[in-house]
mmCIF file of C-alpha atoms and ligand atoms in Angstrom:
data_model
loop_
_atom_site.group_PDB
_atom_site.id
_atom_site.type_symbol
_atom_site.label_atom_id
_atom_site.label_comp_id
_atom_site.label_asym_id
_atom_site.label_seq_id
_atom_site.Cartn_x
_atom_site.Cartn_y
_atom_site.Cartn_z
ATOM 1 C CA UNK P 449 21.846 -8.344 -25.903
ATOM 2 C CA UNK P 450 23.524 -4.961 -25.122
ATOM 3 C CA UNK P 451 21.499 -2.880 -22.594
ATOM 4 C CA UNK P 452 18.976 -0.638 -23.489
ATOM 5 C CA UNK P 453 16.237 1.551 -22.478
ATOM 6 C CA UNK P 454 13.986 -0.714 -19.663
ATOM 7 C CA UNK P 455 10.297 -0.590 -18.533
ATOM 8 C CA UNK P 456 8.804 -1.505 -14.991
ATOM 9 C CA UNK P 457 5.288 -1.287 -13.598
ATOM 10 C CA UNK P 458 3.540 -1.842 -10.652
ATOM 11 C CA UNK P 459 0.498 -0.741 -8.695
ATOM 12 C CA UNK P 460 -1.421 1.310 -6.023
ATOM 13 C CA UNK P 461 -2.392 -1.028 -3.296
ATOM 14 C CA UNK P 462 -5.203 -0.524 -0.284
ATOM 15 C CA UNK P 463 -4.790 -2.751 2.958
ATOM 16 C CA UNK P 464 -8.118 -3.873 3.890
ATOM 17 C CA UNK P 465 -7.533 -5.581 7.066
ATOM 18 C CA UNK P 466 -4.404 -6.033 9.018
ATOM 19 C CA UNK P 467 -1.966 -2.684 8.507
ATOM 20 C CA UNK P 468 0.205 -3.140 11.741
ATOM 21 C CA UNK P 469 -0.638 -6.029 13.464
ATOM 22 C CA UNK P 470 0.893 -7.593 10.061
ATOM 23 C CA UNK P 471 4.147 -6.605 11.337
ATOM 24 C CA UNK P 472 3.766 -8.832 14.659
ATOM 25 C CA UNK P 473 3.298 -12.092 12.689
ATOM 26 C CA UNK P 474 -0.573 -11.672 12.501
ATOM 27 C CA UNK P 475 -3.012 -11.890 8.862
ATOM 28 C CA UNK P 476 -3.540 -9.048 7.086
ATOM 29 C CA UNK P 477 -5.914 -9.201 3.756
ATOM 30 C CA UNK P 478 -4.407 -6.095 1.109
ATOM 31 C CA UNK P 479 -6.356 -5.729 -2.461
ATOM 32 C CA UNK P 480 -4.098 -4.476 -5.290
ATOM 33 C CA UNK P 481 -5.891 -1.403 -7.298
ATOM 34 C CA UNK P 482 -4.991 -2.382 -10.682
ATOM 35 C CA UNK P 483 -5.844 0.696 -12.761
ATOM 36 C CA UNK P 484 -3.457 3.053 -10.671
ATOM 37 C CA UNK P 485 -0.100 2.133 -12.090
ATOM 38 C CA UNK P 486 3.212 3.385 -11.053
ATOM 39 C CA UNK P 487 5.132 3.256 -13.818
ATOM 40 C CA UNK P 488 9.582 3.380 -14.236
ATOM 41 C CA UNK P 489 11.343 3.895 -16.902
ATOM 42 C CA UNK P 490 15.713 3.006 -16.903
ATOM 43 C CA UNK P 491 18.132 3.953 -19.223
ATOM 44 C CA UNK P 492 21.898 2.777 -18.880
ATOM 45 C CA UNK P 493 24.210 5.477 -19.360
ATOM 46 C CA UNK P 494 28.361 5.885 -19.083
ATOM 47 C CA UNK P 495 27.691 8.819 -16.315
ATOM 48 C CA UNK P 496 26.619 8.759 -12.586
ATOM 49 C CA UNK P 497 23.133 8.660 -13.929
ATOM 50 C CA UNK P 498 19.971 11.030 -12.727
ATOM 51 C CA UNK P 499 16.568 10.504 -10.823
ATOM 52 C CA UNK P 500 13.400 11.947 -12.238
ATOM 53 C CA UNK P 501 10.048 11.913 -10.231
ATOM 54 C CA UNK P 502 7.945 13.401 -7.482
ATOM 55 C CA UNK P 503 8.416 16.649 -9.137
ATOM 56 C CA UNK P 504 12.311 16.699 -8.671
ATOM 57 C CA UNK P 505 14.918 15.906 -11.486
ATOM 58 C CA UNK P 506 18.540 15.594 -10.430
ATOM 59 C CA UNK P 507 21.940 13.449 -10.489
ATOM 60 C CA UNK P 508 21.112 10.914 -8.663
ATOM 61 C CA UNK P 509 24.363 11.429 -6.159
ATOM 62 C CA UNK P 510 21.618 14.543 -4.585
ATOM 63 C CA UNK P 511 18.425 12.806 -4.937
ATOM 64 C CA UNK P 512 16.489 14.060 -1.542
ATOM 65 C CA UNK P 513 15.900 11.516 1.196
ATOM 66 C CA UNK P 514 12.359 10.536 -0.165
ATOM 67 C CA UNK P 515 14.221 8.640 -2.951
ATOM 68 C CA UNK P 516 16.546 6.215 -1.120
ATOM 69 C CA UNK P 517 14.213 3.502 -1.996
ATOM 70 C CA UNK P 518 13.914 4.301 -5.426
ATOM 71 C CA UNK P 519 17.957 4.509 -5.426
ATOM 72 C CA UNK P 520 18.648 1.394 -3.112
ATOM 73 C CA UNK P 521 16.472 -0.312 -5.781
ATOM 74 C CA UNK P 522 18.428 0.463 -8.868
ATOM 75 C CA UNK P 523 21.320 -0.216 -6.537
ATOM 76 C CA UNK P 524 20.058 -3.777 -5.761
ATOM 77 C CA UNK P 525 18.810 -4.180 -8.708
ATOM 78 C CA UNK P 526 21.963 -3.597 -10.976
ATOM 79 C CA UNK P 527 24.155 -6.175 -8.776
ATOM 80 C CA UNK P 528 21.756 -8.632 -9.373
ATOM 81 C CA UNK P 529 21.565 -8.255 -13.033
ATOM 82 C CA UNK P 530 25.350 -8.673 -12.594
ATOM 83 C CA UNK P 531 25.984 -4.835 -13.321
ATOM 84 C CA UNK P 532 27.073 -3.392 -9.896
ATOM 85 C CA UNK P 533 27.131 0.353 -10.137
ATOM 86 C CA UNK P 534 26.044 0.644 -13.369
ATOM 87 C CA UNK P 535 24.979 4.049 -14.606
ATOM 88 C CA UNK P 536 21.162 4.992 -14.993
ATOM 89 C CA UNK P 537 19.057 7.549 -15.955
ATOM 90 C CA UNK P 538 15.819 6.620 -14.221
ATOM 91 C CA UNK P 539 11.958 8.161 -14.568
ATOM 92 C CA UNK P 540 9.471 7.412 -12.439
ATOM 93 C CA UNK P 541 5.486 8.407 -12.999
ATOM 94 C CA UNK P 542 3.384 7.596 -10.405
ATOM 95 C CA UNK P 543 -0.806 7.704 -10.795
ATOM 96 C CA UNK P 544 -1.594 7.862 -7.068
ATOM 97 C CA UNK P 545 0.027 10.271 -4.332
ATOM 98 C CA UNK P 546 2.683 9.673 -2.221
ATOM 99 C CA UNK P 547 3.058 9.011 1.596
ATOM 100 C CA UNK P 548 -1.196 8.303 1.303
ATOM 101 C CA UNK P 549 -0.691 4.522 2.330
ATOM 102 C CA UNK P 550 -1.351 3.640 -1.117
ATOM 103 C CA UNK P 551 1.986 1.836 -1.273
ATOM 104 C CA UNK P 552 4.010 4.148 -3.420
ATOM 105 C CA UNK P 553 7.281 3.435 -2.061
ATOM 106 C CA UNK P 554 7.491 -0.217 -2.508
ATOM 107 C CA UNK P 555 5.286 0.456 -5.977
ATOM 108 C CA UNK P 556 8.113 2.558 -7.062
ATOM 109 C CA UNK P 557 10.766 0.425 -6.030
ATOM 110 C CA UNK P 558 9.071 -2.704 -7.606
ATOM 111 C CA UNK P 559 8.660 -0.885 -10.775
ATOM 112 C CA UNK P 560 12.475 0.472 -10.425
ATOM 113 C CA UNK P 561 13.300 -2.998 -10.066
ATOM 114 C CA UNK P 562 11.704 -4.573 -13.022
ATOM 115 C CA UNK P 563 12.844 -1.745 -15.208
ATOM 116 C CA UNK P 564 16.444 -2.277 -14.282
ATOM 117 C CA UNK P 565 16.165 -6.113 -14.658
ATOM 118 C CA UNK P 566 14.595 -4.983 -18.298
ATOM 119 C CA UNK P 567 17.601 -2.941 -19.030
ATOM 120 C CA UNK P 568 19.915 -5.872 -18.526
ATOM 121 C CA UNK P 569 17.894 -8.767 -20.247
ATOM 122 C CA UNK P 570 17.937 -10.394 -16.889
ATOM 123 C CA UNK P 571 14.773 -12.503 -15.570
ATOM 124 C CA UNK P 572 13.444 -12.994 -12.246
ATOM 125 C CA UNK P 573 10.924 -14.896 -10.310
ATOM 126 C CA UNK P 574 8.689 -13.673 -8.224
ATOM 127 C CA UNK P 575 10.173 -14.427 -4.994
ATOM 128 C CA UNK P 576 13.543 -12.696 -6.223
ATOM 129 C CA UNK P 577 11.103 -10.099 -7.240
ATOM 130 C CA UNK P 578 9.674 -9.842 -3.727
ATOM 131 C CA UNK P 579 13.084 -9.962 -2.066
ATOM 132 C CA UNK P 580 14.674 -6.794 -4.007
ATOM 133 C CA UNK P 581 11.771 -5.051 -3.356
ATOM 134 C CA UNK P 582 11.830 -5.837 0.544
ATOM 135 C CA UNK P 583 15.597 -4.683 -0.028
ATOM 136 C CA UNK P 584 14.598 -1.478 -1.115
ATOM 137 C CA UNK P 585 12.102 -0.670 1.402
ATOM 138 C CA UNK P 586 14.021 -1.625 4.148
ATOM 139 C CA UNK P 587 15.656 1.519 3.483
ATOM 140 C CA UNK P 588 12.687 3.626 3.666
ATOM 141 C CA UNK P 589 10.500 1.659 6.503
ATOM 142 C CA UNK P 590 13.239 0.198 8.615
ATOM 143 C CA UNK P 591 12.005 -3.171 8.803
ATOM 144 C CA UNK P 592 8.511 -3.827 6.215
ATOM 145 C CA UNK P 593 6.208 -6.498 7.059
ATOM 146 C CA UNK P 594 6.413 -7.054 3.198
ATOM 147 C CA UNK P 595 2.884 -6.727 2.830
ATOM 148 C CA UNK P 596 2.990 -3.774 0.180
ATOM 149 C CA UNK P 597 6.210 -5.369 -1.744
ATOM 150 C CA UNK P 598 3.680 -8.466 -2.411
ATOM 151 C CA UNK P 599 0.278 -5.987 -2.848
ATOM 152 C CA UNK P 600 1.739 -3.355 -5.239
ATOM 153 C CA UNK P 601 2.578 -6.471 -7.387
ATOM 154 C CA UNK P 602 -0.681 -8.498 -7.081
ATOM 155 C CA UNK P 603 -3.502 -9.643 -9.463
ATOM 156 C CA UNK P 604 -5.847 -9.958 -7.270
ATOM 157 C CA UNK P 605 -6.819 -9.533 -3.544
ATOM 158 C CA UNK P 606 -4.216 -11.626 -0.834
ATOM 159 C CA UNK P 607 -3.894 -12.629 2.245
ATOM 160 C CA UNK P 608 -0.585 -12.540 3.639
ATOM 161 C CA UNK P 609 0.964 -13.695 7.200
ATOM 162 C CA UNK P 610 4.461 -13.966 8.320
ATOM 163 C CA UNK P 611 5.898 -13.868 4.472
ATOM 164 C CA UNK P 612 3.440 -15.947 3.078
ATOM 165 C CA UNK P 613 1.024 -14.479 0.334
ATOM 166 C CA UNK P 614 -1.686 -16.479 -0.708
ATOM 167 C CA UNK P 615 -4.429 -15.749 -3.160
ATOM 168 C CA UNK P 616 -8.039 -14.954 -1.741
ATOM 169 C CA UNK P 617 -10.781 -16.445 -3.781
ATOM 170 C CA UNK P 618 -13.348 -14.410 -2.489
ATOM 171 C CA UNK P 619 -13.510 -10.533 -3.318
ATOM 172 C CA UNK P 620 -15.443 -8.226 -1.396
ATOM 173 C CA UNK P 621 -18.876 -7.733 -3.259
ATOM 174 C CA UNK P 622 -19.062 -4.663 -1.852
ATOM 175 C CA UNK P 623 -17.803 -0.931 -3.453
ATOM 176 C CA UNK P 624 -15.100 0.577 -2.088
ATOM 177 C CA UNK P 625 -14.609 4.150 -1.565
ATOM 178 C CA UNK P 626 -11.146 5.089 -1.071
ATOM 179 C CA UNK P 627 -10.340 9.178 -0.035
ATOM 180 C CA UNK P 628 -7.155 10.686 0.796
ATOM 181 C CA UNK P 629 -6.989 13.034 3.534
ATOM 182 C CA UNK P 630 -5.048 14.982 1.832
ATOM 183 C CA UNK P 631 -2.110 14.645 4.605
ATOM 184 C CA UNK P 632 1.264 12.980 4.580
ATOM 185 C CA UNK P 633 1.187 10.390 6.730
ATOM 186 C CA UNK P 634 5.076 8.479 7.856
ATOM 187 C CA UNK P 635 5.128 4.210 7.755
ATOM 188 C CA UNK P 636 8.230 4.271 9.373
ATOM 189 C CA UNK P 637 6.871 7.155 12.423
ATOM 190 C CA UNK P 638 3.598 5.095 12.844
ATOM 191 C CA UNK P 639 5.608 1.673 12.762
ATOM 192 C CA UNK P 640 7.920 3.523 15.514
ATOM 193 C CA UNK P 641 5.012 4.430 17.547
ATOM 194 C CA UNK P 642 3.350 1.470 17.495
ATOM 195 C CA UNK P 643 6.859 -0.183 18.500
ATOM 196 C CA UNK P 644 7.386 2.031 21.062
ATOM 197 C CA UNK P 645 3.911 1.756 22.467
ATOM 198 C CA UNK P 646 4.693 -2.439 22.404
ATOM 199 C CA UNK P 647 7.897 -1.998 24.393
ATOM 200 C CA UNK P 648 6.339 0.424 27.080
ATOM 201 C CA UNK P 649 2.754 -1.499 27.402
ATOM 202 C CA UNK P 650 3.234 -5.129 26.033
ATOM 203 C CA UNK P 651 -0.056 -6.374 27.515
ATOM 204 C CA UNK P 652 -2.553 -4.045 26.392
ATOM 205 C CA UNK P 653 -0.750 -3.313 23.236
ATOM 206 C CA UNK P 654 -0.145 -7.185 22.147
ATOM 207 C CA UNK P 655 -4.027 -7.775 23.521
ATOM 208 C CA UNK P 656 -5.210 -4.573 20.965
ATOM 209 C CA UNK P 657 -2.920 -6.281 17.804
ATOM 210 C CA UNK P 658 -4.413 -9.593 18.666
ATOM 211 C CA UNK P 659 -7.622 -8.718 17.965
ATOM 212 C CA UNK P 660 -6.792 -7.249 14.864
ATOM 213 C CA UNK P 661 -5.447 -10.336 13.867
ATOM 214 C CA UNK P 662 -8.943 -12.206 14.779
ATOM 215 C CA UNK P 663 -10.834 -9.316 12.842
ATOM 216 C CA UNK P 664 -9.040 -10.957 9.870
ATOM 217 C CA UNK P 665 -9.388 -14.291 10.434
ATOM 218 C CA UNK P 666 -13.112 -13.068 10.514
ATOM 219 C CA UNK P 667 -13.036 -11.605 7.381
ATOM 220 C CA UNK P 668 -11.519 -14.453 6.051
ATOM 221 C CA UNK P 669 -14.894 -16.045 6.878
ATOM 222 C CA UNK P 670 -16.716 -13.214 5.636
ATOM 223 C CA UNK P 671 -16.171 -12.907 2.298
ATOM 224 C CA UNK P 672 -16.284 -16.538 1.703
ATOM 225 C CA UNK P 673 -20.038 -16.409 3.037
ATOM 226 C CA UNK P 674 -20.469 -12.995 1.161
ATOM 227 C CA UNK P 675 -21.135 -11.282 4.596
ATOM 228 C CA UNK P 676 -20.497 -7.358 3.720
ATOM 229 C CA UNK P 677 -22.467 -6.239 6.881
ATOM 230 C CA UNK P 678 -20.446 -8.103 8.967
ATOM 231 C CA UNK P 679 -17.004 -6.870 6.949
ATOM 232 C CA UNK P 680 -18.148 -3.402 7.428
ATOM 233 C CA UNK P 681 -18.720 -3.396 10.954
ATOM 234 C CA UNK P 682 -14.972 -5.302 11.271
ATOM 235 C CA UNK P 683 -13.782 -2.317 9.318
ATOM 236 C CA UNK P 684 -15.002 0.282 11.491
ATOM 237 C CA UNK P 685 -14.003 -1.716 14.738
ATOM 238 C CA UNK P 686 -10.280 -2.000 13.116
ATOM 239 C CA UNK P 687 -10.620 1.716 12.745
ATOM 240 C CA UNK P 688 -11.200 1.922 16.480
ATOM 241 C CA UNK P 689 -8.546 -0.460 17.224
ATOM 242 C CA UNK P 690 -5.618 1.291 14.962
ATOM 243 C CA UNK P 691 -7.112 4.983 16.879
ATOM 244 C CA UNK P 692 -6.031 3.365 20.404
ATOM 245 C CA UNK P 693 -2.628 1.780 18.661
ATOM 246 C CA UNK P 694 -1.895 5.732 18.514
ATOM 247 C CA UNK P 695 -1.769 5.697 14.058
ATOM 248 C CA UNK P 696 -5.243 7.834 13.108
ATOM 249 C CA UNK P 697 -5.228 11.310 13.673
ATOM 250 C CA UNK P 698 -8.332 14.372 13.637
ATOM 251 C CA UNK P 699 -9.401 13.503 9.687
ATOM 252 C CA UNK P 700 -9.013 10.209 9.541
ATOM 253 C CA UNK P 701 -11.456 9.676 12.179
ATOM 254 C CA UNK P 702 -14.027 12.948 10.242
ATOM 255 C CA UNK P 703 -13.494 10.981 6.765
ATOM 256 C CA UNK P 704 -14.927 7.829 8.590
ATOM 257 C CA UNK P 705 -17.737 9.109 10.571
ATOM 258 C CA UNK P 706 -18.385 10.626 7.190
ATOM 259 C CA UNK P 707 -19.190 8.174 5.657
ATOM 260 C CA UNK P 708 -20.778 5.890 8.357
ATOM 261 C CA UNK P 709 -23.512 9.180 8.503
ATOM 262 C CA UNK P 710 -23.645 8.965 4.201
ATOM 263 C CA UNK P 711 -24.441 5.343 4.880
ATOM 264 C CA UNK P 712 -21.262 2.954 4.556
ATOM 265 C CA UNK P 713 -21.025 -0.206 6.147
ATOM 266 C CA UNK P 714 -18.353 0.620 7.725
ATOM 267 C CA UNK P 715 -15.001 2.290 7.220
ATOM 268 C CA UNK P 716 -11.412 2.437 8.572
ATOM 269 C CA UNK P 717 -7.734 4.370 7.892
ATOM 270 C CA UNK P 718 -5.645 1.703 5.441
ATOM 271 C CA UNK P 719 -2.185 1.783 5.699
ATOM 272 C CA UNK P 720 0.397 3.230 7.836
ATOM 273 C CA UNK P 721 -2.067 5.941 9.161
ATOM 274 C CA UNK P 722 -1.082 9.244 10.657
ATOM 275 C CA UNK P 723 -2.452 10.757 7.164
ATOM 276 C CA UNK P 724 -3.211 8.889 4.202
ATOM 277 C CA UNK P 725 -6.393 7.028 3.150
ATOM 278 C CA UNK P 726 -9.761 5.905 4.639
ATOM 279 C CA UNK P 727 -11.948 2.981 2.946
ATOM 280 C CA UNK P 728 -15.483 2.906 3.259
ATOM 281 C CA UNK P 729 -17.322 -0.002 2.486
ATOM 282 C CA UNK P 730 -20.629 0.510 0.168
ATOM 283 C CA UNK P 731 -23.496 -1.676 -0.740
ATOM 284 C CA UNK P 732 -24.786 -0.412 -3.757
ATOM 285 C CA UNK P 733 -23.178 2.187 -6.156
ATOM 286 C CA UNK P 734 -25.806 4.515 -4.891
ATOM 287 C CA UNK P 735 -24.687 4.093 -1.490
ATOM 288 C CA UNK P 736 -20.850 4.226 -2.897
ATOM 289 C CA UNK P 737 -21.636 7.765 -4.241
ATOM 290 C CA UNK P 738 -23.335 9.257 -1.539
ATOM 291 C CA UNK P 739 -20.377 8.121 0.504
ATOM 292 C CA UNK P 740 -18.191 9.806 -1.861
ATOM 293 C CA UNK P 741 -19.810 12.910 -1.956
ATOM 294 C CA UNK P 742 -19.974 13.064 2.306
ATOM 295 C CA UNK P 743 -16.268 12.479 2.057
ATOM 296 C CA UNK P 744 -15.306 15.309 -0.149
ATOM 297 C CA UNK P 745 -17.395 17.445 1.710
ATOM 298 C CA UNK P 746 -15.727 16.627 4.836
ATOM 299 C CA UNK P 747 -12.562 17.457 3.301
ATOM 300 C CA UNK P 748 -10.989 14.622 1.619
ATOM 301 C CA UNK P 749 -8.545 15.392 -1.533
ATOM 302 C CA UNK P 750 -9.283 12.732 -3.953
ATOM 303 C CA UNK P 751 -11.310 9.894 -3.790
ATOM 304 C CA UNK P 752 -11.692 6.667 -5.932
ATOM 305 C CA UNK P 753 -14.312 4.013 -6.243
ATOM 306 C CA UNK P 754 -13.535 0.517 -6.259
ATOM 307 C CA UNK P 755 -16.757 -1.505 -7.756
ATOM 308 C CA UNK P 756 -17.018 -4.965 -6.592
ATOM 309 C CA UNK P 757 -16.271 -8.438 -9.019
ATOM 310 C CA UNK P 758 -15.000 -7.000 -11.976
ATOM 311 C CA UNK P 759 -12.361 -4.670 -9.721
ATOM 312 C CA UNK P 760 -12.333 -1.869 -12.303
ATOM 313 C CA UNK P 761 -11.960 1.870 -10.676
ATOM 314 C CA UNK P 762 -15.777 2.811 -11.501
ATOM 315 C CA UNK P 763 -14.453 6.829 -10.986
ATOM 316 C CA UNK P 764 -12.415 9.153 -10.086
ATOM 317 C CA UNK P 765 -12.495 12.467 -8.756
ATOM 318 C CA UNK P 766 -9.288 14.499 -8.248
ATOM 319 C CA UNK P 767 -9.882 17.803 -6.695
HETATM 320 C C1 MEV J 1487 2.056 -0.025 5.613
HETATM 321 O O1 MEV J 1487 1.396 0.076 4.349
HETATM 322 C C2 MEV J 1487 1.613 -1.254 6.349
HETATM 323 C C3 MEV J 1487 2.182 -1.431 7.758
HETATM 324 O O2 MEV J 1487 1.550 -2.595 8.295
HETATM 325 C C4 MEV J 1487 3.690 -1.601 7.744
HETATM 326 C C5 MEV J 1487 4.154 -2.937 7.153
HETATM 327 O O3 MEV J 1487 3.347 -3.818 6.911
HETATM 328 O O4 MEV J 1487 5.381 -3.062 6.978
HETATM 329 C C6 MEV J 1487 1.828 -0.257 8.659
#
C-alpha cells in the first residue's frame, strides 16, 4: 500500500508511587489517565517535511529544542518502517500541558511513533513499541527509567521495575485529584539533581530512594487489601521523601498541605517535580471536591478528578 496520511495516540499518565527511585532499579506503580489523549497526525511528503504543535509550526530542520523527541521519533520511526529519512509533515495535539509530569514527551513521541508506523503500513509489537519510544526520549531525558514510555501507553494502572511492566489488578478505590502548579518543571534537571546528589552523598541519598522503593512495595499491599488510609499517608510520606531528594519546590509543597487541610488522605508531587503536578488522594467525591476547590484556591492552574473503579475523569476545571 503506498503511504498515506497516518494516525497515533497515546495518553496523559500520573506516577503514583515511585518517580525517581524508579530510575535506581526500585518499583514504581504509574496509572495511565485515559481520557487525556495526545493525539499525532503524519503525512509523507517529497520535501524536508514540517512540525506542528505546542503552539509553533515550522520546517522541521528549525523545530526548537523542546521537539527533539518528537523529531528523533519520526526519525526512529521512519528507519524502522524501512523509510530512513523520509519526508513528513507531522501535527501533534496534545489535551494536557507540557513539562507538568503528565508524561507529554514520551506521550508525544509514542503517538509520533504509531502515526509514522501508520503512514507506512508497518506493524509493531509492543515491546518494539516501547523501545522507539525509549529511543526518543533518550533524547529529551538523557537516560528514562522507561516508566512514562510504558504509562502513556497503558490500559490500566502498572507496576513497573527495572524494564518490567506488569499489570496491577487492584486500582485505587480512592478519587484522585490531580492540579498543576502551573510551573514548568525539567525531568532531565531533577534527574540531574538527584544524580548529582547520589554521587556527592551515596549513603543518605541511596538510604532516602530505598525507602521509596519499600513505600511501593507497601502499596502494592495496599491496594490489594483496599487500604486507602494507609496509601494516603504513603503518599504524603513520598512527598516528604522526594522534598529531601531536592525535586519539590515552594507550591508543590502549598498544593499538598492544601489539600491535607481540605481533607485528603494524603498527597504528593508526581513526576519529575521541580513544577508540575500534585495528587491528592480522596475518599469520597465530596471529599475529592473540597480538595479541589482548596487547591485552586491555593493557586493551582488546572485540576482534574480521577474517580475510582470505573477510571473515567469525573471533571475538569481549566482556569
Ligand atoms: C518522570 O516522569 C519520572 C522520573 O522517575 C524519571 C524516569 O523515570 O525516567 C523522574
Amino acid at each position: 500500500m503506498a503511504p498515506h496520511v497516518g494516525h497515533g495516540q497515546t495518553v496523559a499518565k500520573i506516577i503514583l508511587f515511585g518517580e525517581h527511585s524508579v530510575v535506581y532499579g526500585h518499583p514504581a506503580i504509574a496509572m495511565p489517565l485515559r481520557t487525556l489523549r495526545m493525539i499525532a497526525r503524519v503525512e509523507p511528503t517529497d520535501g524536508p517535511g514540517t512540525l506542528s504543535g505546542l503552539g509553533w509550526t515550522g520546517p522541521i530542520t528549525e523545530a526548537p529544542a523542546r521537539f527533539s523527541s518528537i523529531v528523533k521519533a519520526a526519525e526512529v520511526a521512519s528507519d524502522f518502517a524501512g523509510h530512513p529519512g523520509a519526508g513528513l509533515n507531522i501535527s501533534t495535539e496534545s489535551e494536557f500541558p507540557p513539562e507538568r509530569g503528565l508524561g507529554s514527551s514520551a506521550a508525544a513521541a509514542g503517538a509520533v511513533i504509531r502515526a509514522v508506523l501508520d503512514a507506512f503500513d508497518t506493524p509493531a509489537t509492543p515491546r518494539e513499541l516501547f523501545d522507539l519510544t525509549q529511543e526518543a526520549e533518550t533524547v529529551a531525558h538523557g537516560r528514562p527509567s522507561g516508566l512514562d514510555a510504558v504509562a502513556t501507553s497503558a490500559e490500566a494502572p502498572v507496576h513497573f521495575q527495572a524494564g518490567q511492566a506488569t499489570d496491577l489488578e487492584f486500582s485505587p478505590d480512592a478519587w484522585i485529584v490531580i492540579a498543576d502548579s502551573g510551573v514548568e518543571g525539567s525531568t532531565r534537571e531533577t534527574v540531574g539533581h538527584v544524580r548529582a546528589r547520589f554521587e556527592a552523598e551515596p549513603d543518605i541519598i541511596t538510604a532516602l530512594l530505598n525507602r521509596l522503593g519499600e513505600i511501593t512495595d507497601e502499596v502494592v499491599v495496599d491496594l490489594r487489601t483496599g487500604d486507602v488510609q494507609g496509601m494516603g499517608a504513603r503518599m504524603t510520606e513520598a512527598h516528604g521523601i522526594l522534598g529531601q531528594l531536592g525535586v519539590s519546590n515552594t507550591q508543590l509543597d502549598a498544593l499538598v498541605t492544601a489539600s491535607l487541610g481540605a481533607g485528603a488522605l494524603g498527597a504528593k508531587l508526581t513526576g519529575g517535580g521541580r513544577g508540575g503536578c500534585v495528587i491528592a488522594l480522596a475518599a469520597t467525591e465530596e471529599d475529592a471536591e473540597n480538595v479541589e476547590k482548596a487547591l485552586v484556591d491555593a493557586g493551582a492552574r488546572g485540576t482534574w478528578v480521577h474517580a475510582p473503579a470505573t477510571g473515567q475523569m469525573a471533571g475538569e476545571v481549566m482556569q
